[in-house]
mmCIF file of N, CA and C in Angstrom:
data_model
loop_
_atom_site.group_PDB
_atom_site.id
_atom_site.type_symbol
_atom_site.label_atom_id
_atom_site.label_comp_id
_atom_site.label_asym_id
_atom_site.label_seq_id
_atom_site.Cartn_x
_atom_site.Cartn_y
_atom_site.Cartn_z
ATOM 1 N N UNK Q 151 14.911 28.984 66.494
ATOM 2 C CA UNK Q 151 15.689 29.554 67.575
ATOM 3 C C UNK Q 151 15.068 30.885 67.986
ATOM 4 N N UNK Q 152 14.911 30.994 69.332
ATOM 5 C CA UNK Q 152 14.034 32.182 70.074
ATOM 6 C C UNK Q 152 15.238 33.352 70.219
ATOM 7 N N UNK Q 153 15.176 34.832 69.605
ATOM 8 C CA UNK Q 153 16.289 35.706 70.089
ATOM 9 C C UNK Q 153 16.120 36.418 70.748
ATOM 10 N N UNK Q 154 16.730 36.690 72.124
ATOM 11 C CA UNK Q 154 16.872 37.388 73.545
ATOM 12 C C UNK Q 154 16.545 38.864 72.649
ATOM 13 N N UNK Q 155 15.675 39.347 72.950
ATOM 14 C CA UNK Q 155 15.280 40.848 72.653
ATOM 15 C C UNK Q 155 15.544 42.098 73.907
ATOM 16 N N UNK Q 156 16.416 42.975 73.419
ATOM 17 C CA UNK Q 156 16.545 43.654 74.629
ATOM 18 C C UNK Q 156 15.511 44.938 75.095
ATOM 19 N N UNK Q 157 14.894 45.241 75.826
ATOM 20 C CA UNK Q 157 13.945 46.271 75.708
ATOM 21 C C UNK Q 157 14.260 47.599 76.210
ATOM 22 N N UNK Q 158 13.826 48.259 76.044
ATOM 23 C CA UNK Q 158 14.070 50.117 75.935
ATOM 24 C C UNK Q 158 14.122 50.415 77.277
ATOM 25 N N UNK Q 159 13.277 49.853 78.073
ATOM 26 C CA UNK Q 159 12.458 50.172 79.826
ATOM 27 C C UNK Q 159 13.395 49.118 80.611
ATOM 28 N N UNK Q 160 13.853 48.185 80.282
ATOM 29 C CA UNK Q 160 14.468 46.915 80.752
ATOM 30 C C UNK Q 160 16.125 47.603 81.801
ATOM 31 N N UNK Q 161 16.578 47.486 82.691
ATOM 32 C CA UNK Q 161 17.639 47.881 83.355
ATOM 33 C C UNK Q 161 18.692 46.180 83.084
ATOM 34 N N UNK Q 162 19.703 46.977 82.177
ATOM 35 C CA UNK Q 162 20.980 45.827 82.131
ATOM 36 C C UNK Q 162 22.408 46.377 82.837
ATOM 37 N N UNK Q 163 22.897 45.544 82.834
ATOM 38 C CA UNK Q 163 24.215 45.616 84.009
ATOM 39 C C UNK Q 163 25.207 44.973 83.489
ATOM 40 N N UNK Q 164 26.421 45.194 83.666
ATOM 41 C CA UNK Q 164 27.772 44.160 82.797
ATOM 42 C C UNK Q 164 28.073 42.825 83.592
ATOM 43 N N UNK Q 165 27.848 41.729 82.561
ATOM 44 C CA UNK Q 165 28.182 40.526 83.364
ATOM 45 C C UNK Q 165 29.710 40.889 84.184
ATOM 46 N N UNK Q 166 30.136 39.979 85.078
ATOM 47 C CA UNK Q 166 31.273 39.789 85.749
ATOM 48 C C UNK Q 166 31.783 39.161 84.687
ATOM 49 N N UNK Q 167 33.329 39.486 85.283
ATOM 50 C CA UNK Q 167 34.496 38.221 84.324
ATOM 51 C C UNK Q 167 34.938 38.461 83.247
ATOM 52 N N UNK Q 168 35.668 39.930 83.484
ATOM 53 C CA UNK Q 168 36.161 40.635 81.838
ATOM 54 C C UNK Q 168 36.960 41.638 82.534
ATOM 55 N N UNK Q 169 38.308 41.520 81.810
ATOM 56 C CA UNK Q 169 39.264 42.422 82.141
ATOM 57 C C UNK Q 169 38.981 43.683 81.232
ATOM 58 N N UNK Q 170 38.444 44.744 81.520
ATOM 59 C CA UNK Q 170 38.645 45.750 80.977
ATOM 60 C C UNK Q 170 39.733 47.261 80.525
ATOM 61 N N UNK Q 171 40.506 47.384 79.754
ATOM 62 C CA UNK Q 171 41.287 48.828 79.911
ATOM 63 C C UNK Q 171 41.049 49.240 78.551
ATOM 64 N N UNK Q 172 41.578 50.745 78.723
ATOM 65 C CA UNK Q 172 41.736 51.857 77.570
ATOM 66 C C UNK Q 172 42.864 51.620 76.967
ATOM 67 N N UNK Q 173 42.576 51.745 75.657
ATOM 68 C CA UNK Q 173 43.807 51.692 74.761
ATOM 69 C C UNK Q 173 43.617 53.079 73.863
ATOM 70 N N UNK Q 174 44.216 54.189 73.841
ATOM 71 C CA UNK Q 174 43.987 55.390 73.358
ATOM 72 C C UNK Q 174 42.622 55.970 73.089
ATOM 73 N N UNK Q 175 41.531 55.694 73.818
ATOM 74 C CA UNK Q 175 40.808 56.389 74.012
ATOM 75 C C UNK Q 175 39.154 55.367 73.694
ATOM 76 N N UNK Q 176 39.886 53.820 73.222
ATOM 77 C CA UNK Q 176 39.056 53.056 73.134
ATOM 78 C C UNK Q 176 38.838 52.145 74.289
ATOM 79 N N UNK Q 177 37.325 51.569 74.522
ATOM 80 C CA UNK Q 177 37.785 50.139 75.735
ATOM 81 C C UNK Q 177 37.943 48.874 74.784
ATOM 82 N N UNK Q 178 38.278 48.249 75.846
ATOM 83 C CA UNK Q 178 38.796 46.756 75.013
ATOM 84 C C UNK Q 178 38.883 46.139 76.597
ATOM 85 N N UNK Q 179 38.218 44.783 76.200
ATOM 86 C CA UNK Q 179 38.182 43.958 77.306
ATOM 87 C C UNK Q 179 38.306 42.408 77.178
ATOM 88 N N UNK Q 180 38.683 41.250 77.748
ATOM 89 C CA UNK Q 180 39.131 40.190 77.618
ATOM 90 C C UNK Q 180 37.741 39.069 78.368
ATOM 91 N N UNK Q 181 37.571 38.368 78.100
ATOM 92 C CA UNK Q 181 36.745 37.526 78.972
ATOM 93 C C UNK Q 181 37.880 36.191 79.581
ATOM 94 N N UNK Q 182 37.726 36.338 80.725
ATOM 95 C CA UNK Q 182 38.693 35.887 81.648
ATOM 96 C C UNK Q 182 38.637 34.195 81.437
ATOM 97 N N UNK Q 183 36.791 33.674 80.952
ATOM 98 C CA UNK Q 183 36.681 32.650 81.331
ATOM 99 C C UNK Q 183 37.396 32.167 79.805
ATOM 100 N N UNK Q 184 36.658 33.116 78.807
ATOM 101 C CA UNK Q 184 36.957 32.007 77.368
ATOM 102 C C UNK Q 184 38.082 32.690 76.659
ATOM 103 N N UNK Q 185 38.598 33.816 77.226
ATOM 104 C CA UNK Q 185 40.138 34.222 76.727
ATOM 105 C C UNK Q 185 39.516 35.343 75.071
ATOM 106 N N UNK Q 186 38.114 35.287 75.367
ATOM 107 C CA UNK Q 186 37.398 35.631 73.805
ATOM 108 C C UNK Q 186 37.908 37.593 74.136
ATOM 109 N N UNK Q 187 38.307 38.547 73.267
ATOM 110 C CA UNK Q 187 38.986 39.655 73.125
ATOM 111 C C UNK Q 187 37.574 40.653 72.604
ATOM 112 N N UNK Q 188 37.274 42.037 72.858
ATOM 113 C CA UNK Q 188 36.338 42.365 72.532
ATOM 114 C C UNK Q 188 37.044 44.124 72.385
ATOM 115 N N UNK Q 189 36.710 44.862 71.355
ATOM 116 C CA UNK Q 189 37.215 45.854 71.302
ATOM 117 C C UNK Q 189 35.884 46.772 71.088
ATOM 118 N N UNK Q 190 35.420 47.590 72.070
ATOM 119 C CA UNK Q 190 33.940 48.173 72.372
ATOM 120 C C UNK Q 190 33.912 49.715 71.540
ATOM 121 N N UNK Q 191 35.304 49.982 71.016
ATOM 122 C CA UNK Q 191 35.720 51.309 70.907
ATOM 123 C C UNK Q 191 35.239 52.455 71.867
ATOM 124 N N UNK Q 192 34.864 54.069 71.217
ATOM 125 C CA UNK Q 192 34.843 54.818 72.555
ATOM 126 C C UNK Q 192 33.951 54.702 72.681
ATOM 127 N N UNK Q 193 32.257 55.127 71.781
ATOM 128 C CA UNK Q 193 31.188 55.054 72.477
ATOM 129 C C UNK Q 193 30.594 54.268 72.756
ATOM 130 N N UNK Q 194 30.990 52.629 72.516
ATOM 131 C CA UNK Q 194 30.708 51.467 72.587
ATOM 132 C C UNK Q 194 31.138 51.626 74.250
ATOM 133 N N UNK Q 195 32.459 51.657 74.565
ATOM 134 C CA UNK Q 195 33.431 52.410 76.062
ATOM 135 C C UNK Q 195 32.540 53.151 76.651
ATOM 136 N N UNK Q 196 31.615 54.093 76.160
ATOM 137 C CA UNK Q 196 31.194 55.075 77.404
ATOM 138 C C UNK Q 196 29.369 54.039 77.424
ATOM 139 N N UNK Q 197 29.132 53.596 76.647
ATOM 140 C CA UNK Q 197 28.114 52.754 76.788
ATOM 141 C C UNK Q 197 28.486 51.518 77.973
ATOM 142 N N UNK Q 198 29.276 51.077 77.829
ATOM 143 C CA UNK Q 198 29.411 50.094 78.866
ATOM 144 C C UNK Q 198 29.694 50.968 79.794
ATOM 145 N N UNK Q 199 30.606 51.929 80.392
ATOM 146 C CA UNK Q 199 30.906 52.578 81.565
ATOM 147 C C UNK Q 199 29.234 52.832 81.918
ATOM 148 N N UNK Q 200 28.209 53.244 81.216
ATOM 149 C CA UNK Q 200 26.717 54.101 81.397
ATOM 150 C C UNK Q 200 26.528 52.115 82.406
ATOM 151 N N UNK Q 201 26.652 51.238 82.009
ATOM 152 C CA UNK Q 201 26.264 49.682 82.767
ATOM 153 C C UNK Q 201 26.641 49.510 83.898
ATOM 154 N N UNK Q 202 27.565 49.794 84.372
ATOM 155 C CA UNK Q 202 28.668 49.641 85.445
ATOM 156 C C UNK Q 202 27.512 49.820 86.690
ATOM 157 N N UNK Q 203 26.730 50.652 86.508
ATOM 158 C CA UNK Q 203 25.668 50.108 87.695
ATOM 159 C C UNK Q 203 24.837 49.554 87.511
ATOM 160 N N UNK Q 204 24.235 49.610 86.146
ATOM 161 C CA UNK Q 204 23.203 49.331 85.872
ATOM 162 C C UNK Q 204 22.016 50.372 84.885
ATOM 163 N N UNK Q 205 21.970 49.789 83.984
ATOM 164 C CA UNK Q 205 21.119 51.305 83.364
ATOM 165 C C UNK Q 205 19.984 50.550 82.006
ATOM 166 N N UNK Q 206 19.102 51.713 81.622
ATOM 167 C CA UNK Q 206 18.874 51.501 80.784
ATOM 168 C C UNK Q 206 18.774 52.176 79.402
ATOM 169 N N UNK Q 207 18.179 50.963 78.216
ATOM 170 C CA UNK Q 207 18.636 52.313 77.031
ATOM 171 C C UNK Q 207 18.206 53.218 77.202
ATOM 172 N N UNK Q 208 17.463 53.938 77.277
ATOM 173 C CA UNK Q 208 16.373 55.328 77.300
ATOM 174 C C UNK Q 208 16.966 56.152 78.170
ATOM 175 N N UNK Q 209 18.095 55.934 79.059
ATOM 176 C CA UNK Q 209 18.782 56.639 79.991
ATOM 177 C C UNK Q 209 20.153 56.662 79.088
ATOM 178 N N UNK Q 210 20.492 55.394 79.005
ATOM 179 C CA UNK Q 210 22.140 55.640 77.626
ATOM 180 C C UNK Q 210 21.927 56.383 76.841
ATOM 181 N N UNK Q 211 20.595 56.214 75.998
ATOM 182 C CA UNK Q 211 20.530 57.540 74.687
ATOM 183 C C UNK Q 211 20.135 58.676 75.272
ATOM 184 N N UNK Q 212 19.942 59.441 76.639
ATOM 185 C CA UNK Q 212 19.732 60.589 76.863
ATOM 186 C C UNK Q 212 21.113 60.749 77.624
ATOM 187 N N UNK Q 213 21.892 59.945 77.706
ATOM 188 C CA UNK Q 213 23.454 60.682 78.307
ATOM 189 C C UNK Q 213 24.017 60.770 76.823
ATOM 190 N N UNK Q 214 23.866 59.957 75.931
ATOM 191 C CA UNK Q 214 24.720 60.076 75.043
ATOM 192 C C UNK Q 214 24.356 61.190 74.023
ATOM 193 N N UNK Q 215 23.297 61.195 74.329
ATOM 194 C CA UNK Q 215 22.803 62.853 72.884
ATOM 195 C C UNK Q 215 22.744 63.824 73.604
ATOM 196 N N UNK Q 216 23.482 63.652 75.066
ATOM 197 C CA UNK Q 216 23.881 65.477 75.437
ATOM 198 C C UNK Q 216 25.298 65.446 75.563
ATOM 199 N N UNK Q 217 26.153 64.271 75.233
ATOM 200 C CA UNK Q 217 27.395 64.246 75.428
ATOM 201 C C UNK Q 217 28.047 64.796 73.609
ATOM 202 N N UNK Q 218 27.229 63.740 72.920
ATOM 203 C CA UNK Q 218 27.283 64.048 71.025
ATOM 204 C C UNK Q 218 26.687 64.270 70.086
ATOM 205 N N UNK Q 219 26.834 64.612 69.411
ATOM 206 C CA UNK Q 219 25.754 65.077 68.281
ATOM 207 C C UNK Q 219 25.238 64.576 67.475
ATOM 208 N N UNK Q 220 23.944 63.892 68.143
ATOM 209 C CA UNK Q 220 23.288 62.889 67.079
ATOM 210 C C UNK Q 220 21.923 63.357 67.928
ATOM 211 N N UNK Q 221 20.897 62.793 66.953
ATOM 212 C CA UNK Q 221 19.523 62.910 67.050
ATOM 213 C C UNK Q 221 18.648 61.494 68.019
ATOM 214 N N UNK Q 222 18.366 62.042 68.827
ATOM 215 C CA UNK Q 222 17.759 60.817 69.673
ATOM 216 C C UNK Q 222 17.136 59.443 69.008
ATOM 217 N N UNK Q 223 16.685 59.409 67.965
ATOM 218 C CA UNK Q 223 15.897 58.671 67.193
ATOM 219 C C UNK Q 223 17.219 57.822 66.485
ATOM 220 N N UNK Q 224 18.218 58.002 65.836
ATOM 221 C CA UNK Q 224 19.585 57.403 65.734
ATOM 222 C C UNK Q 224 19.855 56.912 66.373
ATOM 223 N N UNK Q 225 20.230 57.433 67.967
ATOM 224 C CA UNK Q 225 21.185 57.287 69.015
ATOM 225 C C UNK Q 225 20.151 56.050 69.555
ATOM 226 N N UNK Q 226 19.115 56.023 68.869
ATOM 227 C CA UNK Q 226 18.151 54.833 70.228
ATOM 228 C C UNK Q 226 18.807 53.512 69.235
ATOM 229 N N UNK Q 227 18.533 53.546 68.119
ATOM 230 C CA UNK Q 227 19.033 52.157 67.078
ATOM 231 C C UNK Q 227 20.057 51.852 67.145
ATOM 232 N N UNK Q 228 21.125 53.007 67.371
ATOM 233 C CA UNK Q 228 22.449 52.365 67.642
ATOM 234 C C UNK Q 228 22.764 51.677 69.044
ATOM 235 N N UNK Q 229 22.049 51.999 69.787
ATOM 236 C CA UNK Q 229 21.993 51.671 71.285
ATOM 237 C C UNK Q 229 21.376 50.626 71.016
ATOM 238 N N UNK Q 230 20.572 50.497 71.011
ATOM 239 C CA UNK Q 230 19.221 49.326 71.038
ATOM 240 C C UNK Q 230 20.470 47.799 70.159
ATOM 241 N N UNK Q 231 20.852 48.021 68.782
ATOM 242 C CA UNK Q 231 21.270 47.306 68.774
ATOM 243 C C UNK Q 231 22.728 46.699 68.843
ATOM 244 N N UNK Q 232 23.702 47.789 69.864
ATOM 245 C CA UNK Q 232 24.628 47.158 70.386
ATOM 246 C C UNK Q 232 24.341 46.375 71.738
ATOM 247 N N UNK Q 233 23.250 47.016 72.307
ATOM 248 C CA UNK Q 233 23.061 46.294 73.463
ATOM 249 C C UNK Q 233 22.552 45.125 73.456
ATOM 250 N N UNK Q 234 21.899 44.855 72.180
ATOM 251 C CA UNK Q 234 21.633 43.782 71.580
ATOM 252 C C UNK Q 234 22.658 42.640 71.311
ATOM 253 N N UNK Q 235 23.498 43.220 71.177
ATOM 254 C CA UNK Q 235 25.094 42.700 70.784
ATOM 255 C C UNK Q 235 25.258 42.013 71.761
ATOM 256 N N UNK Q 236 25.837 42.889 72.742
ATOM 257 C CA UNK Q 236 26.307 42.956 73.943
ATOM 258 C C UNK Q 236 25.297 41.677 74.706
ATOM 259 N N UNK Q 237 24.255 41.836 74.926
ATOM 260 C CA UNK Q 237 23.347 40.582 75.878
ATOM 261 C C UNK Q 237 23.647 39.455 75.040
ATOM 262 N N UNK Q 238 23.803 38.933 73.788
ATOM 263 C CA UNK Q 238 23.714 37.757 72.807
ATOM 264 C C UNK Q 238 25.304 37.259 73.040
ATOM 265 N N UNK Q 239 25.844 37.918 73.457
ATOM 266 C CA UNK Q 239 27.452 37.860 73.895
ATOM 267 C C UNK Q 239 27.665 37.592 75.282
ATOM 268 N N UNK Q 240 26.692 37.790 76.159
ATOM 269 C CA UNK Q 240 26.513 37.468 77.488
ATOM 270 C C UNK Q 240 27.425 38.611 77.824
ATOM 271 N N UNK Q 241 27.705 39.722 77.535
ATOM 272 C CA UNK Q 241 28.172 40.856 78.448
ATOM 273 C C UNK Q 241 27.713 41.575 79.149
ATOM 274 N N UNK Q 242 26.521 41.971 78.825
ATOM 275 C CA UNK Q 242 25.164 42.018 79.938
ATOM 276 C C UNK Q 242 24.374 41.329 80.244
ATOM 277 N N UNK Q 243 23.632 41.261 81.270
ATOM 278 C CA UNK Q 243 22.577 40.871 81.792
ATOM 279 C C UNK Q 243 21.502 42.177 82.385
ATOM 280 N N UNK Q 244 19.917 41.249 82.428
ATOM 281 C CA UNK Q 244 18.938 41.731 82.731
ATOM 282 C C UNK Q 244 19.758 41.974 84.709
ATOM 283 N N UNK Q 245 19.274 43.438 85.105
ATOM 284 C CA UNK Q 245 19.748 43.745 86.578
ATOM 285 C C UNK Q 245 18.575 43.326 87.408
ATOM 286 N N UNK Q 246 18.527 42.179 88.577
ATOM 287 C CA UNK Q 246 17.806 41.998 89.233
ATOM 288 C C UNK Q 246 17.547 42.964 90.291
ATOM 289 N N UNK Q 247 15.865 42.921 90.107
ATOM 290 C CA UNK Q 247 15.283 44.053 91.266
ATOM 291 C C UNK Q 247 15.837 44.238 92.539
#
């Protein structure tokens, strides 16, 4: 089995078809089609809000290590592999040119 690798330079975007809201300061969102429940918490939450147009990691880990206090080199692995998450889950997609 071949695994969708997400890349650093690559621009992803949030699939359609997910009810999203805040629940005390976390997101949490529903997929409309398969009823499947997803709880993103906050910076998982401000990572997807960074998608909402379209972005990439290398732009998420430079909003997110001036927003918190972590070391860029962290902040890229944790990024790298939720977004990893996130595409294998079909919540993102690659953003067409």
């Amino acid at each position: 089995m071949t695994e969708n690798v997400v890349q650093l330079t690559e621009t992803y975007i949030q699939e359609e078809g997910y009810v999203v809201s805040d629940m005390n300061g976390d997101k949490v969102m529903m997929s409309i089609q398969s009823g499947k429940y997803y709880n993103l918490g906050k910076t998982g939450g401000r990572i997807w809000e960074l998608l909402t147009e379209g972005n990439t990691i290398s732009n998420i880990v430079h909003a997110l290590t001036t927003e918190f206090t972590i070391s860029a080199d962290q902040c890229e692995k944790h990024v790298h592999s939720f977004m990893q998450q996130l595409y294998a889950e079909g919540l993102i997609k690659l953003q067409e040119s």
